[in-house]
Coordinates of C-alpha atoms in Angstrom, one line a residue:
X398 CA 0.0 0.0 0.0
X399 CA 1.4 3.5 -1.1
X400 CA 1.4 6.0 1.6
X401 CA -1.8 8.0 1.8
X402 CA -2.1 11.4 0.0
X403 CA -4.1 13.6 2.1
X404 CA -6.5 16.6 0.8
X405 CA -5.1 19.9 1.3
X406 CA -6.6 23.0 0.5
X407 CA -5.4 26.6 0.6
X408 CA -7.1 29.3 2.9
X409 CA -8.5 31.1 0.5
X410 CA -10.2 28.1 -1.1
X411 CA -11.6 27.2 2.3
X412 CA -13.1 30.3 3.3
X413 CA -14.7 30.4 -0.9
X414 CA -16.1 27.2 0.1
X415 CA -17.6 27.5 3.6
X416 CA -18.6 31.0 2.1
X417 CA -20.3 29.0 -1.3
X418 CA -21.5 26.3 1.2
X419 CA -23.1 28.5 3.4
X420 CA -25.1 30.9 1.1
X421 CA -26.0 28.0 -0.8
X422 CA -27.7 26.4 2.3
X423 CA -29.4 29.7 3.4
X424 CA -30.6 30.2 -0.2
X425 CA -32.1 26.9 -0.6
X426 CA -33.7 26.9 2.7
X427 CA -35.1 30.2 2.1
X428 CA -36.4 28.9 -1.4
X429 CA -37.2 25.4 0.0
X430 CA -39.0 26.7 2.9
X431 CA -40.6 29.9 0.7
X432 CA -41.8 27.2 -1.5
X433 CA -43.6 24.7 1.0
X434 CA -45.1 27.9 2.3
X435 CA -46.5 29.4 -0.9
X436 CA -47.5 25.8 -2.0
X437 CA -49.1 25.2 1.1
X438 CA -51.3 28.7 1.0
X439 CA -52.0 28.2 -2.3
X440 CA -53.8 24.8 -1.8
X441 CA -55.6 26.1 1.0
X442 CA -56.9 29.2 -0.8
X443 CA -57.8 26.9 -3.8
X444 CA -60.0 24.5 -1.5
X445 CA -61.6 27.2 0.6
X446 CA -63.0 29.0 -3.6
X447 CA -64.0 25.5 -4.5
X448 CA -65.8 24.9 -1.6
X449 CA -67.3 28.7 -1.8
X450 CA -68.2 28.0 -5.3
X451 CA -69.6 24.8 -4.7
X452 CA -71.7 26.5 -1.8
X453 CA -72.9 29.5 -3.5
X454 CA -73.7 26.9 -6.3
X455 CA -75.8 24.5 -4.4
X456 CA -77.5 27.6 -3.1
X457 CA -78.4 28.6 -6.3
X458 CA -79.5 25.3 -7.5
X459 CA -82.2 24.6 -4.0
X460 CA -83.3 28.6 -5.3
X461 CA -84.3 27.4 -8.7
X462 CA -85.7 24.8 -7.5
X463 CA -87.4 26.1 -4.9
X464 CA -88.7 28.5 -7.3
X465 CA -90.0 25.4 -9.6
X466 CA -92.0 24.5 -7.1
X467 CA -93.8 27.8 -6.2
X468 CA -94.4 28.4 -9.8
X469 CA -95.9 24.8 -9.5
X470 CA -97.9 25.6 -6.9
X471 CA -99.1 28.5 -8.1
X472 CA -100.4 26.8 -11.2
X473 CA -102.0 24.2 -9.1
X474 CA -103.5 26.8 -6.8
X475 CA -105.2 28.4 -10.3
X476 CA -106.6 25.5 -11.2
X477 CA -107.9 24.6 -7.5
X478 CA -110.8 26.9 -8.1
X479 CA -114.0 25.5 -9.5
X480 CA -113.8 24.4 -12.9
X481 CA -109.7 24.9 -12.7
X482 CA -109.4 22.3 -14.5
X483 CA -110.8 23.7 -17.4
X484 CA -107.8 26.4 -17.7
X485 CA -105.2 23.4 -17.3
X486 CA -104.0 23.9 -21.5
X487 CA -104.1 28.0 -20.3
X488 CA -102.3 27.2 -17.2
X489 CA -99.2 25.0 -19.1
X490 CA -99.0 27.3 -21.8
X491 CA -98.4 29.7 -19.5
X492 CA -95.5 28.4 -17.4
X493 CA -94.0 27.3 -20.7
X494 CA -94.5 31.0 -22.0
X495 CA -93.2 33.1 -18.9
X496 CA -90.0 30.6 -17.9
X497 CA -87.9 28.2 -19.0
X498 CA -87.6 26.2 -15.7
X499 CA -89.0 23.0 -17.5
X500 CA -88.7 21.0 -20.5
X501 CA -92.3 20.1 -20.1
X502 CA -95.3 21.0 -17.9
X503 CA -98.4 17.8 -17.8
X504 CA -101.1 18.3 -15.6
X505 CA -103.2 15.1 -14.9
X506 CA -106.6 14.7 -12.6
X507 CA -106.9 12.4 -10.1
X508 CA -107.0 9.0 -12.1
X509 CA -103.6 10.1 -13.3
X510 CA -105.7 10.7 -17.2
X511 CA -103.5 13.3 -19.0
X512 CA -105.7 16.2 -19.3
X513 CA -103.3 19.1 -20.6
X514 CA -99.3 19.1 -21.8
X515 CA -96.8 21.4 -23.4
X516 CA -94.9 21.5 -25.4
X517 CA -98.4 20.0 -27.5
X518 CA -95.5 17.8 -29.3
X519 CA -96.0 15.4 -27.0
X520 CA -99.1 13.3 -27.6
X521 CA -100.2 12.0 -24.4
X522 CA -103.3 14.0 -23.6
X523 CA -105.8 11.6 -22.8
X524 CA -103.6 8.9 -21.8
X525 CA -103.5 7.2 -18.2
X526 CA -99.9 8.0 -16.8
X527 CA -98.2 4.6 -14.9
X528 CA -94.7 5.9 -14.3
X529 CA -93.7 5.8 -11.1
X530 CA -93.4 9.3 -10.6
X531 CA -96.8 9.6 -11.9
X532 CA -98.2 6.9 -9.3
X533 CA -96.1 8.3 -6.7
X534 CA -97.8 11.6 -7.2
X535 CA -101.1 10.2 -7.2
X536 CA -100.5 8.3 -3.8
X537 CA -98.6 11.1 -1.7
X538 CA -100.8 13.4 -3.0
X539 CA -97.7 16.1 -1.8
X540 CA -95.0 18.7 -3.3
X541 CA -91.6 16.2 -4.8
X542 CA -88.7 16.1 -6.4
X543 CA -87.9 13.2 -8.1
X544 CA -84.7 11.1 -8.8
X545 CA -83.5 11.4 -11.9
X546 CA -85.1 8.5 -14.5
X547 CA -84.5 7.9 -18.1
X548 CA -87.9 9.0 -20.0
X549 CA -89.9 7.0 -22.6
X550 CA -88.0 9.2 -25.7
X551 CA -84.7 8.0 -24.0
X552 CA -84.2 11.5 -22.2
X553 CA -82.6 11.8 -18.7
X554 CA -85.3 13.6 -16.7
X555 CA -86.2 15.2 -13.0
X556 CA -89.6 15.2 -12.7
X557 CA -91.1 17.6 -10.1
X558 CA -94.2 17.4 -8.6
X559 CA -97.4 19.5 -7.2
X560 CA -100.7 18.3 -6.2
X561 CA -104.2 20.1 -7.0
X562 CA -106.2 20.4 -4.1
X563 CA -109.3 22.1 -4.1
X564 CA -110.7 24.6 -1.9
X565 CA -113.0 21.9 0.1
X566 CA -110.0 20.0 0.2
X567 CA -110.7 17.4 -2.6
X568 CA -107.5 16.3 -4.4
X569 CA -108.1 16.9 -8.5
X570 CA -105.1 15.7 -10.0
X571 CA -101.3 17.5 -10.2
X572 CA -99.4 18.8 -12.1
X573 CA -95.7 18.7 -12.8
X574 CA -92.8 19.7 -14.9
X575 CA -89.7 18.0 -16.0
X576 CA -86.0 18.9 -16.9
X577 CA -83.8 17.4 -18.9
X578 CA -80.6 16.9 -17.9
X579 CA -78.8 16.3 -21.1
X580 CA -80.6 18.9 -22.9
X581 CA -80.9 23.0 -22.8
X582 CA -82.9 24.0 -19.7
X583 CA -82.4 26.4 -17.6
X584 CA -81.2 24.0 -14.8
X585 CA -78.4 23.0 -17.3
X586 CA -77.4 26.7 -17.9
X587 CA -77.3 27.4 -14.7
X588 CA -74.5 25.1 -13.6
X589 CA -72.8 25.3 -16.9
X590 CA -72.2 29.0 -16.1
X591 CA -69.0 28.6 -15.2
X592 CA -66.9 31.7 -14.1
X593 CA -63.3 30.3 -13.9
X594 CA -60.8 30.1 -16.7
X595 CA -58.5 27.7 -14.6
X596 CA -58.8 24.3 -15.4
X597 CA -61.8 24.1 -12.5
X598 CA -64.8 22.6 -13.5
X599 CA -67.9 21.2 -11.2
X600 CA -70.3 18.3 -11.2
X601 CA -74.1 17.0 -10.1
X602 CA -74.3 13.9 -8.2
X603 CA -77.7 12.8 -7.2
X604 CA -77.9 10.1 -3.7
X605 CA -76.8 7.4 -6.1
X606 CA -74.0 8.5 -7.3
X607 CA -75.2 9.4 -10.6
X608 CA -73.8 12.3 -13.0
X609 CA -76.6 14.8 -13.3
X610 CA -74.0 17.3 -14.7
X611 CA -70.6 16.9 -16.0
X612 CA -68.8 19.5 -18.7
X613 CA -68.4 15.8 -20.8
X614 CA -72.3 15.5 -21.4
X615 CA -71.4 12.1 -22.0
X616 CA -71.0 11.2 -18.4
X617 CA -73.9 12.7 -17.6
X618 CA -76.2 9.5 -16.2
X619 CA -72.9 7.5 -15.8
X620 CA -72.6 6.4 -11.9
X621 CA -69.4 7.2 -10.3
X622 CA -67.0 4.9 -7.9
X623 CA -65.4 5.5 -4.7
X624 CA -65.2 8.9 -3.7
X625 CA -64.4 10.4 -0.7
X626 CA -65.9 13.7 -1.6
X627 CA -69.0 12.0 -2.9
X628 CA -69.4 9.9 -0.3
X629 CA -69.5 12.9 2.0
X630 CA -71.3 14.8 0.0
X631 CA -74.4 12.8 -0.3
X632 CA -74.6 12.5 3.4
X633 CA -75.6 15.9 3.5
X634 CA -71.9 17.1 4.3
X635 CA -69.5 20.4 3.0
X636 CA -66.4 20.9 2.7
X637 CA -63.2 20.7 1.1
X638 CA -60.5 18.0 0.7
X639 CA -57.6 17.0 -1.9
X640 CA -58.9 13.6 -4.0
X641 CA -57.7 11.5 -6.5
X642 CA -59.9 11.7 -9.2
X643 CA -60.8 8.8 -12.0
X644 CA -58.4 9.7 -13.9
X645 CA -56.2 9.3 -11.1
X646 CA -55.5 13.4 -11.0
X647 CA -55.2 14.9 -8.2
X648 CA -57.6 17.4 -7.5
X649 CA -58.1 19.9 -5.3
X650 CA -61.8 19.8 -4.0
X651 CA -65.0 21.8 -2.9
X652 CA -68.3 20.3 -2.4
X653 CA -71.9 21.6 -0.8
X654 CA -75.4 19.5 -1.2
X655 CA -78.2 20.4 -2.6
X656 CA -80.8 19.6 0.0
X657 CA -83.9 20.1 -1.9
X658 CA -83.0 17.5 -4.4
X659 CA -80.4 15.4 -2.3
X660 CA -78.0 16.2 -4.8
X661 CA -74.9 17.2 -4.3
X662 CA -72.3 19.6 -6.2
X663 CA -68.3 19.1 -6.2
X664 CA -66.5 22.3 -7.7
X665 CA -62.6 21.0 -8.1
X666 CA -59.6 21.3 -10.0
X667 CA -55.6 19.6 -10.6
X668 CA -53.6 20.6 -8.0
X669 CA -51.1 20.4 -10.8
X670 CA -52.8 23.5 -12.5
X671 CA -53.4 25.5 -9.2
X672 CA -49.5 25.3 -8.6
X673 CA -48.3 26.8 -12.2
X674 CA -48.1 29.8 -10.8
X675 CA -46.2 28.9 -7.8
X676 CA -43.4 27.4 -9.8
X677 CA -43.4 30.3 -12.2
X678 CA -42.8 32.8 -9.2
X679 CA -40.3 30.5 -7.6
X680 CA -38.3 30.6 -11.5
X681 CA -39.1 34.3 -11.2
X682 CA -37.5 34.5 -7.6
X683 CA -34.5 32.6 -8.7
X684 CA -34.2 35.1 -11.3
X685 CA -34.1 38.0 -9.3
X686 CA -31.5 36.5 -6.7
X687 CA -29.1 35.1 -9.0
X688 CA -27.3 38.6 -10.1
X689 CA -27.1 39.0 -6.1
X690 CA -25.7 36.0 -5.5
X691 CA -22.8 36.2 -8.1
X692 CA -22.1 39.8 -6.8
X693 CA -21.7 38.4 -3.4
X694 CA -19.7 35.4 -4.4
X695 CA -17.6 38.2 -6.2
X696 CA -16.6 39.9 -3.3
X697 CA -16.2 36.9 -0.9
X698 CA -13.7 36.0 -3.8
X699 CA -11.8 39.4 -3.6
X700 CA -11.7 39.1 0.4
X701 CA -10.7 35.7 0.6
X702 CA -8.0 36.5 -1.5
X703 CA -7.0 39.5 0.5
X704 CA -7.4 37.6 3.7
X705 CA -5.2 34.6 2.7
X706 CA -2.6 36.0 0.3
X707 CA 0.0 37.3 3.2
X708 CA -0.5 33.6 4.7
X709 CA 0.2 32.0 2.0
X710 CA 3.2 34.1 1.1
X711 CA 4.1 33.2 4.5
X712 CA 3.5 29.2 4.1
X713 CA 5.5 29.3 0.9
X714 CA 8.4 31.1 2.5
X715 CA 8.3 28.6 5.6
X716 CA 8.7 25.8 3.1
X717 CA 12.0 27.0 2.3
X718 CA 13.1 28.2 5.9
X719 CA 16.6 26.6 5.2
X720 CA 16.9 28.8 2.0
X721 CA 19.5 31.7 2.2
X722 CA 16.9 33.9 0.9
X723 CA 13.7 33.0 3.4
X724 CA 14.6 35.4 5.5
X725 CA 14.3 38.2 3.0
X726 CA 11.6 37.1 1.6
X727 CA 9.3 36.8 4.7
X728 CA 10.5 40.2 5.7
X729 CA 8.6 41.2 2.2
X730 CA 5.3 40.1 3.2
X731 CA 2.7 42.3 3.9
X732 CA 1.2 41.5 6.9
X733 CA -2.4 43.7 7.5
X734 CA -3.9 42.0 10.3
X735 CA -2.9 40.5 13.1
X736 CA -2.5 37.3 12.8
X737 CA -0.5 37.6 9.9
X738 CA 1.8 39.5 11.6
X739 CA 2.5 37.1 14.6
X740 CA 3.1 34.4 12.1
X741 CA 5.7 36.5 10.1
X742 CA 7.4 37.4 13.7
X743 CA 7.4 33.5 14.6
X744 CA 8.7 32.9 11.2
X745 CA 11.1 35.2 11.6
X746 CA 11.9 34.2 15.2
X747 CA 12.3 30.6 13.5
X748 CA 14.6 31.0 10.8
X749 CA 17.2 32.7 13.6
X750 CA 17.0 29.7 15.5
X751 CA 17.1 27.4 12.8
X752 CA 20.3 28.6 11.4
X753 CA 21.8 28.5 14.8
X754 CA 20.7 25.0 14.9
X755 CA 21.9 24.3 11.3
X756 CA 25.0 25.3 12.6
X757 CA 24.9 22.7 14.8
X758 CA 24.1 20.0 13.7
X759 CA 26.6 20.5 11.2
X760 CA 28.9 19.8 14.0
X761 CA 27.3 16.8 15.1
X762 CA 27.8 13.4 13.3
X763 CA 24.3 12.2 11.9
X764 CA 25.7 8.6 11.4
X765 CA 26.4 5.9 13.6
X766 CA 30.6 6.2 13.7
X767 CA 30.2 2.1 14.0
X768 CA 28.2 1.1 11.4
X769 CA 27.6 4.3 9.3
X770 CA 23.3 4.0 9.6
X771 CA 21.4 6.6 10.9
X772 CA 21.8 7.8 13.9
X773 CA 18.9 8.8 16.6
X774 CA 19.5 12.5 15.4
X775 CA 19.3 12.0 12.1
X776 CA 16.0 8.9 12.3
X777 CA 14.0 12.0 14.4
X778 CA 14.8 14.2 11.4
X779 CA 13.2 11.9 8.8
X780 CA 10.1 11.3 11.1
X781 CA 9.3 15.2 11.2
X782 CA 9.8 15.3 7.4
X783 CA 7.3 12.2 7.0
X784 CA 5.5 13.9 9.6
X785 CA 5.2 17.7 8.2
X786 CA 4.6 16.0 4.3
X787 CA 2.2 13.6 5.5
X788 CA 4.0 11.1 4.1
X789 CA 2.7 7.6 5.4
X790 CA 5.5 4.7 6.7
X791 CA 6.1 1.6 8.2
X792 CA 9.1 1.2 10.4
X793 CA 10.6 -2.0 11.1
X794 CA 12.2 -2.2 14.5
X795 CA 14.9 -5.6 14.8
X796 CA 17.3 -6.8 17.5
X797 CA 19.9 -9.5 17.4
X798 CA 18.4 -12.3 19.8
X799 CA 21.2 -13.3 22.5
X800 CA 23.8 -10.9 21.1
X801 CA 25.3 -10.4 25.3
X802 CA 26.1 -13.9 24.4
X803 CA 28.2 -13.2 22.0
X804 CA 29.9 -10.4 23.2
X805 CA 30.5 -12.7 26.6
X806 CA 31.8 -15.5 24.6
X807 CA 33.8 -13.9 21.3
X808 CA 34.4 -10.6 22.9
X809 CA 33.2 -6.7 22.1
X810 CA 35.6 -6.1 18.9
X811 CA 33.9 -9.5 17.4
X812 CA 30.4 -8.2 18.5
X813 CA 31.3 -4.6 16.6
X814 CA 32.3 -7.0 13.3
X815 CA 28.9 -8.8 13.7
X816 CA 27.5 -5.4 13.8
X817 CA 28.7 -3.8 10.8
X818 CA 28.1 -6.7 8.9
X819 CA 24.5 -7.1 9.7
X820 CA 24.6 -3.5 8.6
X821 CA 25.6 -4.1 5.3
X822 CA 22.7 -6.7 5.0
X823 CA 20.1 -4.0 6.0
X824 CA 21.5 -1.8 3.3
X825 CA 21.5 -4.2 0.8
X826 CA 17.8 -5.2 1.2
X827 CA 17.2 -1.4 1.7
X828 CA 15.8 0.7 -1.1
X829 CA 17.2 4.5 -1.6
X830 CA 14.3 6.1 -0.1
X831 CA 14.7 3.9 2.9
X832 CA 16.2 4.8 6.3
X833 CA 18.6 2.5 8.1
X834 CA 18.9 3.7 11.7
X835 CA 21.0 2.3 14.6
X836 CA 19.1 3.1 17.7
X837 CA 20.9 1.3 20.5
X838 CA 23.6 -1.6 21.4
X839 CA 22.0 -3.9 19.3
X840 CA 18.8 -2.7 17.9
X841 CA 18.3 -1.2 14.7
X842 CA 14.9 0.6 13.3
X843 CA 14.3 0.6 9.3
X844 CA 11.6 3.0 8.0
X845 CA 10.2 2.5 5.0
X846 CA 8.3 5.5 3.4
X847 CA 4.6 4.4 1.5
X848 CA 5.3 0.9 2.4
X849 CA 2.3 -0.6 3.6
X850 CA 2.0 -2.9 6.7
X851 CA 2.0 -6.1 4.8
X852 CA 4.7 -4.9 2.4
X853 CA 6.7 -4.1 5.5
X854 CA 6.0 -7.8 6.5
X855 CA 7.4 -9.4 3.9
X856 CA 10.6 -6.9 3.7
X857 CA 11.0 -8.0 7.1
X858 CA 10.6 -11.5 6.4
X859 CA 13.0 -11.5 3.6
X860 CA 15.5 -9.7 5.8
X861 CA 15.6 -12.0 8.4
X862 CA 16.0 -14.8 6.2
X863 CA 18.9 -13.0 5.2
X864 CA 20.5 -12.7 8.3
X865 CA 20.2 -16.4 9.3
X866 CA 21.5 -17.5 6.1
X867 CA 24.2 -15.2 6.3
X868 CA 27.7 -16.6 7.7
X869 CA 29.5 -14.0 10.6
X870 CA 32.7 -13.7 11.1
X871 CA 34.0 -16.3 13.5
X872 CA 30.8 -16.9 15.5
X873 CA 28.7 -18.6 11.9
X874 CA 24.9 -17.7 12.1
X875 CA 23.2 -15.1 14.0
X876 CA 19.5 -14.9 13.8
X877 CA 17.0 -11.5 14.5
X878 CA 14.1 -10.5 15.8
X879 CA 11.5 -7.6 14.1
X880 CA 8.5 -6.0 15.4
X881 CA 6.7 -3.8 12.4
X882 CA 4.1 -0.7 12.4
X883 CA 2.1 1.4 10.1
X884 CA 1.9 5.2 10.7
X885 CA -0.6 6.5 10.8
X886 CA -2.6 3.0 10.2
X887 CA -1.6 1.7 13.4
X888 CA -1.3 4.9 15.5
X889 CA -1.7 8.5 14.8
X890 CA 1.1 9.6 16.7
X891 CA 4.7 9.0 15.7
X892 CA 5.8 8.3 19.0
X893 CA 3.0 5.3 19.5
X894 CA 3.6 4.1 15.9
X895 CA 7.5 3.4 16.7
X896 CA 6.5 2.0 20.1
X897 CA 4.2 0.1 18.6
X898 CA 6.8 -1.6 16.5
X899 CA 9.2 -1.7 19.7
X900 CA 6.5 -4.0 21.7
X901 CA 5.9 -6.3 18.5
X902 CA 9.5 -7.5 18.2
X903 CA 9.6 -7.7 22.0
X904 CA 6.8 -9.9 20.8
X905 CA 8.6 -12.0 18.7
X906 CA 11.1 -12.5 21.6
X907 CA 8.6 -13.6 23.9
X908 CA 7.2 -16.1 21.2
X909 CA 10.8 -17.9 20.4
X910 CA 12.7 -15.5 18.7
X911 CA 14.3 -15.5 15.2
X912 CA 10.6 -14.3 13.6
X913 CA 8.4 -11.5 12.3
X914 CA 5.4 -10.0 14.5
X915 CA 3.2 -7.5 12.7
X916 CA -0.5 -6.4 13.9
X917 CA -2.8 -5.8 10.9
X918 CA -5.7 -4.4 13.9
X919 CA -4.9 -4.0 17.5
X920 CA -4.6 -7.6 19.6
X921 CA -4.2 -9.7 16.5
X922 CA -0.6 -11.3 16.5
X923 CA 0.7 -12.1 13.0
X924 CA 3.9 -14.2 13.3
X925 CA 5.9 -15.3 10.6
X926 CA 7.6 -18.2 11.2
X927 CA 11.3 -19.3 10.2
X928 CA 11.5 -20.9 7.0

């Protein structure tokens, strides 16, 4: 596994994109929330003018026929005089003359015989009516409104109804007048009167859910399924409501009965149309806000950029702190606020006490004079370059299992040869970019830059096979012991990561020596066993 390349960003790009970020939330909360609100109110206002409409409708409707029926009974009180019966063709011509509530007037005596009709076209006069209205107008012998029935000539008709009673109290006969439903009437013009240009319409539904009126005429007689708003509707209900129609629109829905007729009248339209406007003033909104927006983005840009440009001079010139010419060069920067300015004094302050410590260490051997590796000093400085790039590692940390042994038996000058020959071993299995460090008598830590942690295993592996194979100087075969780590994998800190390592080939002590331990997740050993 390469070492991990993490995402850096300058300042300025962070303060554009928490800027970006957060107008872009506020705006489309406002315009989310703006939205729900209009969409909402608009709805509401929709369903609260259907169900106006619907009521003022159904009010109108019980008028007329309310009014049918006093015209009725005005007729029938006419002819309730003696010999009223005579004026009966006077009396329909009449009504059919000075309104155009009905289709037809009949007026009939008390055997239900057809003594007078208009429009004359109809030749029944004479006849004995046995409809059911008829018969039911005989036996009440009382004002009604009946259900809607198809006619003999095929025409959907509401028949209404008023008995002749005369003044001694003797029932003559009664006369009626019927609408058509599917034809011109003044019923029909009434509730085809429609005032709205917006997709709205309204419908008739009698107590059996049949279409009395529809704007198709061809559903007019059809009987409609489950519907909420019907259902409530011919229980005598009003209201509003949002309902799926037939169609399986959406509609957004008024209703009010008739309770004359026990009818009732749904005035509705698709939510769908009621919202054009809404998205068209949301477009609109958008619009207007946009030129704003990019204006303000404009000058979060410039600021930004005002804001970080001294920083980043400053992070450029503290990449190069070692350069002869940082010093000039932070001294340069323009520092306007601050913070800016503490930085370029710590900077400052920095360089001073680098150079004194370059001076140093110049003095100070950064090898091993033994075996020439790395020394402490010069291990620490490769960790705070891995540390201040971000560069991931694995570090290999080995010792040479009972090495007092041979310094006890062979002597110190044979343990320093055994030394700077295992060195040479490391080196050779080393790559360029690797670190070889000596970091005590007889330990030794290898760090391995964008190695991963089973990469580092088998390096190790490899290595120690090495070393037992190898042949030392007048003792023959030594063998070693390696603990590996993964930074920052294994630990986040350097420190832990390198301790980490430490305990895992204490590990491979503890477990018989002459082996690799390597934890791919905390607790879990992973021992590589001698070949």
């Amino acid at each position: 596994m390469s070492g991990k390349s993490l995402l850096k960003i300058d300042l300025r790009g962070l303060i554009l994109l928490l800027a970006a970020a957060t107008a872009l939330i506020t705006l489309g909360n406002a315009l989310y929330s703006s939205y729900r609100v209009q969409r909402q109110q608009l709805i509401d206002n929709t369903l609260e003018a259907n169900r106006i409409y619907a009521a003022k409708l159904a009010a109108s409707t019980d008028q007329f026929l309310h009014s049918a029926q006093q015209q009725l009974a005005y007729s029938a009180g006419m002819m309730s005089k003696p010999d009223g019966l005579g004026r009966a063709v006077e009396e329909v011509e009449r009504l059919k003359s000075q309104t155009d509530s009905f289709n037809s007037v009949t007026v009939a005596d008390a055997t239900g015989k057809v003594i007078a009709i208009s429009p004359e076209t109809i030749q029944i006069v004479g006849n004995t009516l046995t409809s059911v209205n008829a018969q039911r107008a005989l036996t009440e012998q009382k004002p009604f409104i009946s259900q809607p029935f198809v006619s003999f000539a095929g025409n959907l008709v509401v028949f209404i109804s008023h008995p002749i009673v005369s003044d001694t109290g003797t029932y003559l006969g009664f006369i009626g007048g019927t609408i058509y439903l599917k034809q011109k009437s003044m019923l029909h013009s009434l509730l085809g009167s429609h005032f709205y240009t917006d997709s709205s319409y309204i419908y008739v539904v009698d107590e059996n859910r049949r279409l009395l009126y529809h704007p198709d005429a061809n559903r007019i007689g059809e009987a409609v399924g489950p519907n909420t708003v019907i259902d409530a509707v011919i229980r005598g209900e009003s209201g509003k409501s949002q309902v799926v129609n037939t169609a399986s629109v959406e509609m957004l829905a008024g209703y009010a009965p008739i309770t004359s007729a026990h009818w009732g009248i749904i005035s509705q339209q698709p939510i769908e149309t009621s919202l054009l406007a809404l998205n068209t003033l949301m477009l609109n909104m958008l619009k207007g806000i946009l030129p704003v927006g990019l204006l303000g983005m404009f000058a979060i840009w410039w600021l930004a950029r005002l804001i970080s440009r001294p920083l980043g001079q400053l992070a450029d010139c503290a990449k190069n702190m070692d350069s002869p010419e940082a010093q000039g060069k932070i001294r340069e920067v323009k520092s306007w606020y601050f913070e800016s300015t503490q930085i370029k004094r710590a900077l400052l302050l920095g360089i001073s006490l680098l150079q004194s410590k370059i001076g140093k260490l110049n003095k100070d051997a950064q090898t091993d004079p033994l075996t020439g590796l790395l020394n402490r000093r010069a291990m620490a400085q490769v960790l705070e370059t891995y540390r201040s790039e971000q560069t991931a590692f694995s570090v290999v940390v080995l010792d040479i299992d009972h090495f007092k042994r041979v310094n006890d038996t062979y002597g110190h000058d044979t343990g320093d040869k055994v030394l700077v020959q295992l060195s040479k071993i490391m080196q050779k299995h080393s790559r360029e970019a690797d670190s070889v460090c000596r970091v005590g008598g007889e330990e030794f830590l290898i760090l391995l830059p964008g190695t991963s942690l089973e990469a580092a295993g088998n390096f190790a592996e490899r290595l120690r096979l090495a070393v037992e194979q190898a042949s030392m100087a007048l003792i023959g075969h030594i063998t070693i012991s390696l603990g590996v780590a993964h930074w920052p994998d294994d630990a986040k800190e350097l420190s832990e990561t390198l301790k980490l390592a430490d305990d895992r080939m204490y590990q491979a002590k503890q477990l018989g020596r002459n082996r690799v331990v390597a934890h791919a997740v905390e607790g879990t050993v992973h021992s590589c066993e001698p070949q």
